[in-house]
Amino acid sequence: MTMMTAAQYEESLRKLNLIVYMFGERLTNVVDDPIIRPSMQAVAKTYELAHMPEHEDLMTATSHLTGKRINRFTHIHQSVGDLVKKSKMGRLLGRETGCCFQRCVGMDALNALSIVTYNIDQVCGSPYNQRFLDYLAYVQENDLTCDGAMTDPKGDRSLPPHKQVDPDLYLHIVEEREDGIVVKGAKAHQTGAVNSHEVIVMPTMALREADKDYAVSFALPSDAEGIYYIMGRQSCDTRKLEDGEIDRGNLLFGGHEALVVFDNVFVPWERVFMCRENEFAGQLVEVFAGYHRQSYACKVGVGDVLIGASQVAAEFNRADHASHIKDKLVEMNHLNETLYCGCIACASEGHREPSGTFSVNTLLANIHKHNVTRFPYEIARLAQDIAGGLMVTLPSEKDFNSPEVGKWLDKYYRAHPEVPTEHRARILRLIENLTLGTAAVGYLTESMHGAGSPQAQRIMISRKVNMAAKKRAAKKLCGIKE
Ligand code: SF4
Ligand code: FE
């Protein structure tokens, strides 16, 4: 099997024995849990679309290892064209799900490791690249979803890992054995963690000699012994436990994040891709971050949904002909398509690394992600402006169905004479979900902090921009000679 269907993906998750805690209790059935299931369904879309002829070009690729057709989420980019298709795939899936579909982190980790394991081997004579390629073949053959795990809890931000009062605040090697290593620590905010077959761990930042034990990268099955998952809460998450559907906003899809704890976990050597090569930790972080900042193409697709919802809400209010509403929708599209320009540009300006993998233009990927930390907030502000206050004062679906008061809600909240009040409620609930509810985690806060907070991009922008060339251009034009 090289490409699972959505149904096969769901069945494959049932075979995992994950230790997942939520609301203080261990879950006995992760896949069918009403809070987690929408996030599983979002990942399942990445499998479903790969089997649709109209999406085959974006959703699948040819493996450079086997020549077989594979899901693009397990592919190593072989050309600039592959990078552009990756950006387009992100927008497509964002639009199809209206949320974070989670599978990009693993794809980005695989691509980053394909580059950095090769580079380490060139300098250190290590066997990492071949190990990695064997692992990649396994991931491709079984069409696995991988959680790319980078973010450590970090504790006291003013101290390096080895100076922390608690040494586990960054994930580290605690023991080296003949057959492998033992690691301890945690990875925070792990997107899609409990919907993943595998977890790929990477260091969280550049590391000095004294922090060698923290320079570690490896992959493990997500249900390996000693791994624990503690689910993060989302605003309005318990609406998914209610009867009915309207108040959820997005009926089928959502995302999730979890804290993943590694409590003295054994990793066999064949799954270790970096072991104490601290001088390469920063490179792995930078390459992964470049890819993952490109991946924020997803927010363009979610923006498509929010802009569409705003247009529909305006039409349902019969406000769509007002010039200021039209102008706000133009502004939303302007911002959203500007984001699209960034994710296409960083891909189009991609280049070949020594390993053969194609990587994005780092400066432009950082510019793109930096725009993503801002524009979705403005798009959301405009969506709320157009939606009106009813979005947050609307009574529940149960009140709409009440034999006593439902008739009044239907009567007093009707706007367009030909549009059922229920439709108006549905579109407002979707905008609420995207800008205040569970999906706002993905569309807003994840846009801010996912793939690095704004300051991380500003540092990269200052490093990557060619200031000397700009100064030369200015001096030349005004006749300053040196
Ligand atoms: Fe992928 Fe976007 Fe979710 Fe990150 S936020 S995992 S890039 S869908
Ligand atoms: Fe993310």
Short mmCIF file of C-alpha atoms and ligand atoms in Angstrom, two decimals:
data_model
loop_
_atom_site.label_atom_id
_atom_site.label_comp_id
_atom_site.label_asym_id
_atom_site.label_seq_id
_atom_site.Cartn_x
_atom_site.Cartn_y
_atom_site.Cartn_z
CA MET A 1 0.00 0.00 0.00
CA THR A 2 1.44 3.41 -0.84
CA MET A 3 -1.64 5.60 -0.47
CA MET A 4 -4.21 5.07 2.25
CA THR A 5 -7.84 6.09 1.83
CA ALA A 6 -9.48 8.26 4.50
CA ALA A 7 -11.24 5.16 5.89
CA GLN A 8 -7.97 3.20 6.04
CA TYR A 9 -6.34 6.14 7.82
CA GLU A 10 -9.07 6.15 10.46
CA GLU A 11 -8.76 2.38 10.92
CA SER A 12 -4.97 2.64 11.22
CA LEU A 13 -5.37 5.10 14.11
CA ARG A 14 -7.63 2.66 15.94
CA LYS A 15 -4.72 0.22 16.10
CA LEU A 16 -2.54 2.70 18.02
CA ASN A 17 -2.36 2.45 21.77
CA LEU A 18 -1.85 6.11 22.66
CA ILE A 19 -1.94 7.33 26.25
CA VAL A 20 -4.07 10.47 25.94
CA TYR A 21 -5.42 12.58 28.80
CA MET A 22 -8.17 15.20 28.53
CA PHE A 23 -10.19 16.86 31.30
CA GLY A 24 -8.14 14.91 33.83
CA GLU A 25 -9.01 11.45 32.50
CA ARG A 26 -7.37 8.93 30.19
CA LEU A 27 -9.33 8.47 26.97
CA THR A 28 -10.33 4.93 26.11
CA ASN A 29 -11.32 5.76 22.52
CA VAL A 30 -9.36 8.62 20.97
CA VAL A 31 -10.68 8.32 17.40
CA ASP A 32 -14.37 8.61 18.34
CA ASP A 33 -13.97 11.18 21.07
CA PRO A 34 -16.35 14.00 20.07
CA ILE A 35 -13.79 16.72 20.84
CA ILE A 36 -10.90 15.06 19.00
CA ARG A 37 -12.77 13.48 16.09
CA PRO A 38 -13.17 16.70 14.02
CA SER A 39 -9.38 17.09 14.05
CA MET A 40 -8.96 13.48 12.86
CA GLN A 41 -11.45 14.20 10.07
CA ALA A 42 -9.37 17.21 8.99
CA VAL A 43 -6.26 15.01 8.64
CA ALA A 44 -8.37 12.40 6.85
CA LYS A 45 -9.03 15.03 4.15
CA THR A 46 -5.34 14.86 3.23
CA TYR A 47 -5.91 11.17 2.40
CA GLU A 48 -9.31 11.60 0.76
CA LEU A 49 -8.29 14.34 -1.67
CA ALA A 50 -5.22 12.37 -2.79
CA HIS A 51 -7.58 9.83 -4.39
CA MET A 52 -9.62 12.42 -6.30
CA PRO A 53 -8.52 12.83 -9.95
CA GLU A 54 -9.10 16.59 -9.86
CA HIS A 55 -6.67 16.97 -6.93
CA GLU A 56 -4.14 14.32 -7.88
CA ASP A 57 -1.63 16.81 -9.29
CA LEU A 58 -1.40 18.80 -6.04
CA MET A 59 -2.03 16.03 -3.53
CA THR A 60 0.30 13.34 -4.86
CA ALA A 61 3.87 13.10 -6.12
CA THR A 62 6.34 10.53 -7.44
CA SER A 63 8.68 9.15 -4.79
CA HIS A 64 12.32 9.82 -5.62
CA LEU A 65 13.14 6.62 -3.71
CA THR A 66 10.79 4.14 -5.39
CA GLY A 67 9.19 5.92 -8.35
CA LYS A 68 5.79 5.08 -6.85
CA ARG A 69 2.83 7.45 -6.55
CA ILE A 70 2.73 8.76 -2.98
CA ASN A 71 0.82 11.29 -0.94
CA ARG A 72 2.61 14.67 -1.22
CA PHE A 73 2.71 14.88 2.59
CA THR A 74 5.35 12.12 2.57
CA HIS A 75 7.29 13.50 -0.42
CA ILE A 76 10.77 15.05 -0.50
CA HIS A 77 10.60 18.09 -2.79
CA GLN A 78 12.50 17.37 -6.00
CA SER A 79 11.98 20.66 -7.82
CA VAL A 80 10.73 24.22 -7.54
CA GLY A 81 7.50 22.89 -9.07
CA ASP A 82 7.10 20.54 -6.09
CA LEU A 83 7.50 23.49 -3.70
CA VAL A 84 4.86 25.52 -5.55
CA LYS A 85 2.47 22.58 -5.50
CA LYS A 86 3.03 22.24 -1.76
CA SER A 87 1.88 25.86 -1.24
CA LYS A 88 -1.16 25.31 -3.44
CA MET A 89 -2.00 22.09 -1.61
CA GLY A 90 -1.99 24.02 1.69
CA ARG A 91 -4.46 26.57 0.39
CA LEU A 92 -6.69 23.84 -1.05
CA LEU A 93 -6.85 21.94 2.23
CA GLY A 94 -7.37 25.10 4.29
CA ARG A 95 -10.38 25.89 2.12
CA GLU A 96 -11.71 22.31 2.28
CA THR A 97 -11.49 22.06 6.07
CA GLY A 98 -11.68 25.65 7.39
CA CYS A 99 -9.12 24.72 10.03
CA CYS A 100 -5.62 23.37 10.68
CA PHE A 101 -5.31 19.97 8.96
CA GLN A 102 -2.13 19.22 10.92
CA ARG A 103 -0.17 17.03 8.54
CA CYS A 104 2.32 19.68 7.30
CA VAL A 105 4.59 19.59 10.34
CA GLY A 106 5.59 16.00 9.61
CA MET A 107 6.16 16.75 5.92
CA ASP A 108 8.35 19.70 6.86
CA ALA A 109 10.33 17.64 9.39
CA LEU A 110 10.99 14.92 6.79
CA ASN A 111 12.23 17.45 4.23
CA ALA A 112 14.41 19.29 6.76
CA LEU A 113 15.98 16.01 7.93
CA SER A 114 16.64 14.93 4.33
CA ILE A 115 18.87 18.01 4.03
CA VAL A 116 20.48 18.20 7.45
CA THR A 117 21.27 14.48 7.94
CA TYR A 118 23.17 14.68 4.63
CA ASN A 119 25.06 17.78 5.77
CA ILE A 120 26.01 16.23 9.13
CA ASP A 121 27.34 13.11 7.41
CA GLN A 122 29.54 15.21 5.11
CA VAL A 123 31.29 16.77 8.11
CA CYS A 124 31.11 14.01 10.73
CA GLY A 125 31.15 10.83 8.63
CA SER A 126 28.00 9.72 10.44
CA PRO A 127 25.39 7.27 9.05
CA TYR A 128 22.36 9.54 9.54
CA ASN A 129 21.29 10.17 5.95
CA GLN A 130 20.96 6.48 5.01
CA ARG A 131 19.11 5.80 8.28
CA PHE A 132 16.81 8.66 7.48
CA LEU A 133 16.19 7.44 3.92
CA ASP A 134 15.31 3.96 5.25
CA TYR A 135 12.87 5.60 7.63
CA LEU A 136 11.45 7.77 4.84
CA ALA A 137 10.85 4.68 2.70
CA TYR A 138 8.84 3.19 5.57
CA VAL A 139 6.78 6.41 5.97
CA GLN A 140 6.11 6.62 2.23
CA GLU A 141 5.24 2.94 1.83
CA ASN A 142 2.71 3.11 4.67
CA ASP A 143 1.47 6.68 3.95
CA LEU A 144 1.96 7.71 7.57
CA THR A 145 1.09 10.96 9.30
CA CYS A 146 4.01 12.30 11.33
CA ASP A 147 4.00 14.85 14.11
CA GLY A 148 7.01 17.12 13.65
CA ALA A 149 7.94 17.93 17.26
CA MET A 150 10.22 20.92 17.78
CA THR A 151 8.96 23.25 20.53
CA ASP A 152 10.38 22.56 23.98
CA PRO A 153 8.65 24.04 27.05
CA LYS A 154 11.82 26.21 27.53
CA GLY A 155 11.35 27.10 31.22
CA ASP A 156 13.38 30.17 32.21
CA ARG A 157 13.92 31.97 28.90
CA SER A 158 17.03 33.75 30.18
CA LEU A 159 18.92 30.47 30.67
CA PRO A 160 20.30 27.89 28.21
CA PRO A 161 19.06 24.29 28.52
CA HIS A 162 21.86 22.96 30.76
CA LYS A 163 21.46 25.85 33.23
CA GLN A 164 17.73 25.31 33.82
CA VAL A 165 16.80 24.38 37.40
CA ASP A 166 14.91 21.45 35.87
CA PRO A 167 17.06 19.88 33.12
CA ASP A 168 14.01 18.31 31.45
CA LEU A 169 12.55 21.65 30.32
CA TYR A 170 14.36 20.94 27.06
CA LEU A 171 14.20 17.39 25.71
CA HIS A 172 17.56 15.67 26.13
CA ILE A 173 19.53 12.43 26.06
CA VAL A 174 19.73 10.91 29.54
CA GLU A 175 21.46 7.64 28.63
CA GLU A 176 23.41 6.17 25.75
CA ARG A 177 23.24 2.40 25.36
CA GLU A 178 24.63 -0.14 22.92
CA ASP A 179 21.27 -0.42 21.18
CA GLY A 180 20.16 3.20 21.31
CA ILE A 181 19.49 6.22 23.50
CA VAL A 182 17.06 7.13 26.26
CA VAL A 183 15.47 10.60 26.14
CA LYS A 184 13.52 12.69 28.61
CA GLY A 185 11.59 15.94 28.27
CA ALA A 186 8.50 17.23 26.51
CA LYS A 187 7.34 18.96 23.35
CA ALA A 188 4.64 21.60 23.73
CA HIS A 189 1.78 22.76 21.45
CA GLN A 190 2.05 19.66 19.26
CA THR A 191 -0.36 20.10 16.38
CA GLY A 192 -2.20 16.92 15.40
CA ALA A 193 -0.16 14.83 17.84
CA VAL A 194 -2.83 12.24 18.63
CA ASN A 195 -3.80 11.90 14.95
CA SER A 196 -0.24 10.88 14.05
CA HIS A 197 1.32 7.45 13.55
CA GLU A 198 4.82 8.75 14.19
CA VAL A 199 6.51 11.53 16.13
CA ILE A 200 9.67 13.12 14.70
CA VAL A 201 11.62 15.03 17.35
CA MET A 202 14.03 17.88 16.57
CA PRO A 203 15.92 20.36 18.78
CA THR A 204 14.17 23.65 19.43
CA MET A 205 17.05 26.09 18.81
CA ALA A 206 20.77 26.53 18.06
CA LEU A 207 22.84 24.87 20.82
CA ARG A 208 26.31 25.35 22.26
CA GLU A 209 28.82 22.66 23.25
CA ALA A 210 27.56 22.67 26.86
CA ASP A 211 24.09 21.75 25.57
CA LYS A 212 25.24 18.76 23.49
CA ASP A 213 22.81 16.38 25.20
CA TYR A 214 19.95 18.50 23.89
CA ALA A 215 21.10 18.19 20.26
CA VAL A 216 19.00 15.17 19.39
CA SER A 217 16.68 14.20 16.58
CA PHE A 218 14.82 10.92 16.20
CA ALA A 219 11.55 9.32 15.14
CA LEU A 220 9.34 6.93 17.09
CA PRO A 221 5.91 5.36 16.72
CA SER A 222 3.46 7.71 18.45
CA ASP A 223 2.49 4.94 20.89
CA ALA A 224 6.05 4.06 21.93
CA GLU A 225 6.45 3.21 25.61
CA GLY A 226 6.81 6.27 27.84
CA ILE A 227 5.05 8.81 25.58
CA TYR A 228 2.06 10.65 27.09
CA TYR A 229 -0.32 13.15 25.48
CA ILE A 230 -2.22 15.85 27.37
CA MET A 231 -4.77 17.64 25.19
CA GLY A 232 -4.89 21.44 25.06
CA ARG A 233 -8.23 23.21 25.51
CA GLN A 234 -9.78 25.45 22.88
CA SER A 235 -12.29 28.22 23.28
CA CYS A 236 -15.84 26.78 22.97
CA ASP A 237 -14.48 23.20 22.71
CA THR A 238 -17.34 21.68 24.73
CA ARG A 239 -19.85 22.83 22.14
CA LYS A 240 -18.76 19.69 20.31
CA LEU A 241 -20.33 17.70 23.17
CA GLU A 242 -23.75 19.33 22.66
CA ASP A 243 -26.61 17.84 20.66
CA GLY A 244 -27.34 19.58 17.39
CA GLU A 245 -24.83 21.03 14.99
CA ILE A 246 -25.38 24.74 14.27
CA ASP A 247 -23.58 26.08 17.35
CA ARG A 248 -20.37 24.29 16.32
CA GLY A 249 -20.02 26.58 13.31
CA ASN A 250 -17.83 24.14 11.37
CA LEU A 251 -19.80 20.89 11.41
CA LEU A 252 -17.04 18.45 10.54
CA PHE A 253 -13.55 19.80 11.08
CA GLY A 254 -11.20 21.26 13.70
CA GLY A 255 -7.59 21.09 14.85
CA HIS A 256 -5.89 20.18 18.11
CA GLU A 257 -2.68 20.66 20.04
CA ALA A 258 -1.23 18.60 22.87
CA LEU A 259 1.65 18.53 25.31
CA VAL A 260 3.70 15.41 24.53
CA VAL A 261 5.74 14.05 27.43
CA PHE A 262 8.71 11.71 26.88
CA ASP A 263 9.23 9.96 30.18
CA ASN A 264 12.57 8.12 29.76
CA VAL A 265 11.79 6.86 26.27
CA PHE A 266 14.09 4.42 24.48
CA VAL A 267 15.03 5.18 20.86
CA PRO A 268 16.86 2.47 18.84
CA TRP A 269 19.88 3.67 16.87
CA GLU A 270 18.17 3.10 13.50
CA ARG A 271 15.71 5.85 14.43
CA VAL A 272 18.30 8.42 15.61
CA PHE A 273 19.11 11.19 13.10
CA MET A 274 21.21 13.52 15.27
CA CYS A 275 23.02 12.64 18.46
CA ARG A 276 24.97 15.45 20.12
CA GLU A 277 26.05 17.24 16.89
CA ASN A 278 25.14 20.57 18.50
CA GLU A 279 26.73 22.58 15.68
CA PHE A 280 23.90 21.35 13.38
CA ALA A 281 20.99 22.01 15.74
CA GLY A 282 20.56 25.60 14.54
CA GLN A 283 20.67 24.50 10.90
CA LEU A 284 17.94 21.91 11.46
CA VAL A 285 15.76 24.51 13.19
CA GLU A 286 16.33 27.04 10.42
CA VAL A 287 15.61 24.65 7.55
CA PHE A 288 12.52 23.24 9.25
CA ALA A 289 11.29 26.74 10.11
CA GLY A 290 11.71 27.87 6.51
CA TYR A 291 9.56 25.00 5.25
CA HIS A 292 7.00 25.40 8.00
CA ARG A 293 6.70 29.14 7.45
CA GLN A 294 5.92 28.35 3.81
CA SER A 295 3.27 25.87 5.04
CA TYR A 296 1.26 28.78 6.39
CA ALA A 297 -0.27 28.77 2.91
CA CYS A 298 -2.97 26.94 4.85
CA LYS A 299 -4.22 30.23 6.29
CA VAL A 300 -4.91 31.54 2.79
CA GLY A 301 -7.39 28.68 2.34
CA VAL A 302 -9.00 29.33 5.72
CA GLY A 303 -9.12 33.02 4.73
CA ASP A 304 -11.03 31.99 1.60
CA VAL A 305 -13.67 30.40 3.84
CA LEU A 306 -13.91 33.44 6.11
CA ILE A 307 -14.19 35.85 3.19
CA GLY A 308 -16.86 33.66 1.59
CA ALA A 309 -18.74 33.52 4.89
CA SER A 310 -18.58 37.32 5.22
CA GLN A 311 -19.99 37.79 1.71
CA VAL A 312 -22.80 35.34 2.48
CA ALA A 313 -23.56 37.06 5.81
CA ALA A 314 -23.73 40.42 4.01
CA GLU A 315 -26.10 38.97 1.39
CA PHE A 316 -28.29 37.40 4.09
CA ASN A 317 -28.54 40.86 5.71
CA ARG A 318 -29.14 42.47 2.31
CA ALA A 319 -26.17 44.71 3.06
CA ASP A 320 -24.06 43.39 0.22
CA HIS A 321 -24.77 46.37 -2.04
CA ALA A 322 -23.55 48.94 0.48
CA SER A 323 -20.32 50.46 -0.83
CA HIS A 324 -18.48 50.18 2.50
CA ILE A 325 -19.28 46.45 2.71
CA LYS A 326 -18.00 45.90 -0.82
CA ASP A 327 -14.88 47.83 0.06
CA LYS A 328 -14.27 45.75 3.19
CA LEU A 329 -14.55 42.56 1.15
CA VAL A 330 -12.05 43.94 -1.37
CA GLU A 331 -9.69 44.71 1.52
CA MET A 332 -10.07 41.16 2.88
CA ASN A 333 -9.29 39.70 -0.54
CA HIS A 334 -6.35 42.06 -0.96
CA LEU A 335 -4.85 40.87 2.32
CA ASN A 336 -5.55 37.21 1.65
CA GLU A 337 -4.11 37.23 -1.87
CA THR A 338 -1.06 39.12 -0.57
CA LEU A 339 -0.51 36.16 1.74
CA TYR A 340 -0.85 33.86 -1.25
CA CYS A 341 1.85 35.87 -3.08
CA GLY A 342 4.26 35.19 -0.21
CA CYS A 343 3.83 31.43 -0.08
CA ILE A 344 4.07 31.13 -3.86
CA ALA A 345 7.09 33.46 -4.04
CA CYS A 346 9.18 31.64 -1.42
CA ALA A 347 8.49 28.39 -3.29
CA SER A 348 9.18 29.83 -6.76
CA GLU A 349 12.50 31.21 -5.52
CA GLY A 350 13.46 27.83 -4.08
CA HIS A 351 16.81 26.14 -4.65
CA ARG A 352 18.50 22.75 -4.61
CA GLU A 353 20.41 21.76 -1.46
CA PRO A 354 23.50 19.48 -1.65
CA SER A 355 21.35 16.50 -0.62
CA GLY A 356 19.21 17.03 -3.74
CA THR A 357 16.18 18.24 -1.79
CA PHE A 358 14.68 21.56 -2.89
CA SER A 359 14.27 24.18 -0.18
CA VAL A 360 12.36 27.46 -0.08
CA ASN A 361 13.84 30.96 -0.18
CA THR A 362 14.35 31.56 3.54
CA LEU A 363 13.91 35.33 3.47
CA LEU A 364 10.64 35.16 1.55
CA ALA A 365 9.31 32.28 3.70
CA ASN A 366 9.93 34.44 6.76
CA ILE A 367 8.28 37.45 5.13
CA HIS A 368 5.28 35.26 4.32
CA LYS A 369 4.92 33.93 7.86
CA HIS A 370 5.41 37.42 9.28
CA ASN A 371 2.49 38.63 7.17
CA VAL A 372 0.49 35.68 8.50
CA THR A 373 1.06 36.94 12.07
CA ARG A 374 -0.87 40.09 11.07
CA PHE A 375 -3.25 39.83 8.12
CA PRO A 376 -5.61 37.12 9.42
CA TYR A 377 -6.28 39.38 12.45
CA GLU A 378 -7.31 42.21 10.15
CA ILE A 379 -9.35 39.86 7.95
CA ALA A 380 -11.07 38.55 11.11
CA ARG A 381 -11.73 42.11 12.31
CA LEU A 382 -13.41 42.96 9.01
CA ALA A 383 -15.39 39.69 9.08
CA GLN A 384 -16.71 40.59 12.54
CA ASP A 385 -17.51 44.11 11.33
CA ILE A 386 -19.57 42.71 8.45
CA ALA A 387 -21.19 39.94 10.53
CA GLY A 388 -22.55 42.36 13.13
CA GLY A 389 -23.16 41.88 16.84
CA LEU A 390 -25.63 39.05 16.36
CA MET A 391 -22.66 36.73 15.86
CA VAL A 392 -22.04 36.90 19.63
CA THR A 393 -25.56 37.44 20.99
CA LEU A 394 -27.32 34.71 19.04
CA PRO A 395 -29.22 32.25 21.28
CA SER A 396 -28.48 28.54 21.08
CA GLU A 397 -29.75 26.03 18.56
CA LYS A 398 -31.89 24.55 21.34
CA ASP A 399 -33.70 27.88 21.71
CA PHE A 400 -34.33 27.93 17.96
CA ASN A 401 -35.90 24.48 18.34
CA SER A 402 -37.91 25.40 21.46
CA PRO A 403 -41.69 25.07 21.00
CA GLU A 404 -42.15 28.12 23.24
CA VAL A 405 -39.61 30.70 22.01
CA GLY A 406 -38.28 29.27 18.74
CA LYS A 407 -40.96 31.09 16.75
CA TRP A 408 -39.77 34.44 18.11
CA LEU A 409 -36.17 33.80 17.21
CA ASP A 410 -37.27 32.82 13.73
CA LYS A 411 -39.40 35.96 13.45
CA TYR A 412 -37.11 38.58 14.97
CA TYR A 413 -33.84 37.35 13.53
CA ARG A 414 -35.06 37.07 9.96
CA ALA A 415 -33.41 39.60 7.62
CA HIS A 416 -33.65 38.65 3.94
CA PRO A 417 -37.25 37.56 3.29
CA GLU A 418 -36.13 34.60 1.19
CA VAL A 419 -33.38 33.35 3.50
CA PRO A 420 -34.39 31.07 6.41
CA THR A 421 -33.32 32.47 9.77
CA GLU A 422 -31.57 29.16 10.39
CA HIS A 423 -29.20 29.81 7.46
CA ARG A 424 -28.34 33.19 8.91
CA ALA A 425 -27.55 31.52 12.23
CA ARG A 426 -25.35 28.93 10.53
CA ILE A 427 -23.18 31.42 8.68
CA LEU A 428 -22.78 33.62 11.77
CA ARG A 429 -21.76 30.59 13.82
CA LEU A 430 -19.13 29.74 11.23
CA ILE A 431 -17.67 33.26 11.44
CA GLU A 432 -17.78 33.00 15.23
CA ASN A 433 -15.96 29.65 15.05
CA LEU A 434 -13.24 31.06 12.79
CA THR A 435 -12.64 34.28 14.71
CA LEU A 436 -13.51 33.43 18.34
CA GLY A 437 -14.13 29.69 18.68
CA THR A 438 -12.17 26.47 18.21
CA ALA A 439 -10.98 27.39 14.70
CA ALA A 440 -9.64 30.75 15.93
CA VAL A 441 -6.87 28.70 17.56
CA GLY A 442 -5.72 27.83 14.06
CA TYR A 443 -6.66 30.97 12.16
CA LEU A 444 -5.45 33.53 14.70
CA THR A 445 -3.22 32.37 17.57
CA GLU A 446 -1.53 29.67 15.50
CA SER A 447 -0.96 32.30 12.81
CA MET A 448 0.80 34.36 15.47
CA HIS A 449 2.89 31.71 17.20
CA GLY A 450 2.93 28.59 14.98
CA ALA A 451 6.24 28.02 13.12
CA GLY A 452 7.76 30.64 15.42
CA SER A 453 6.47 33.88 16.93
CA PRO A 454 6.82 37.20 15.04
CA GLN A 455 10.17 38.03 16.63
CA ALA A 456 11.69 34.80 15.28
CA GLN A 457 10.85 35.96 11.76
CA ARG A 458 12.17 39.47 12.40
CA ILE A 459 15.51 38.02 13.46
CA MET A 460 15.65 35.93 10.27
CA ILE A 461 14.64 38.91 8.13
CA SER A 462 17.45 41.01 9.62
CA ARG A 463 19.92 38.17 8.98
CA LYS A 464 18.85 37.28 5.45
CA VAL A 465 18.25 40.67 3.89
CA ASN A 466 21.15 42.00 1.82
CA MET A 467 21.61 45.41 3.43
CA ALA A 468 25.04 45.99 1.87
CA ALA A 469 23.55 45.79 -1.64
CA LYS A 470 20.80 48.24 -0.69
CA LYS A 471 23.34 50.72 0.69
CA ARG A 472 25.46 50.41 -2.45
CA ALA A 473 22.43 51.10 -4.66
CA ALA A 474 21.53 54.22 -2.68
CA LYS A 475 25.08 55.62 -2.57
CA LYS A 476 25.60 55.02 -6.27
CA LEU A 477 22.50 57.01 -7.22
CA CYS A 478 23.40 60.07 -5.16
CA GLY A 479 27.07 60.07 -6.07
CA ILE A 480 28.67 58.98 -2.78
CA LYS A 481 32.02 57.41 -3.68
CA GLU A 482 34.03 55.28 -1.25
FE1 SF4 B 1 -0.31 22.82 8.61
FE2 SF4 B 1 -1.22 25.27 8.85
FE3 SF4 B 1 -1.86 23.47 10.67
FE4 SF4 B 1 0.64 24.38 10.61
S1 SF4 B 1 -1.20 25.57 11.04
S2 SF4 B 1 0.00 22.23 10.72
S3 SF4 B 1 0.92 24.73 8.42
S4 SF4 B 1 -2.47 23.43 8.53
FE FE B 2 1.66 24.94 13.18
#
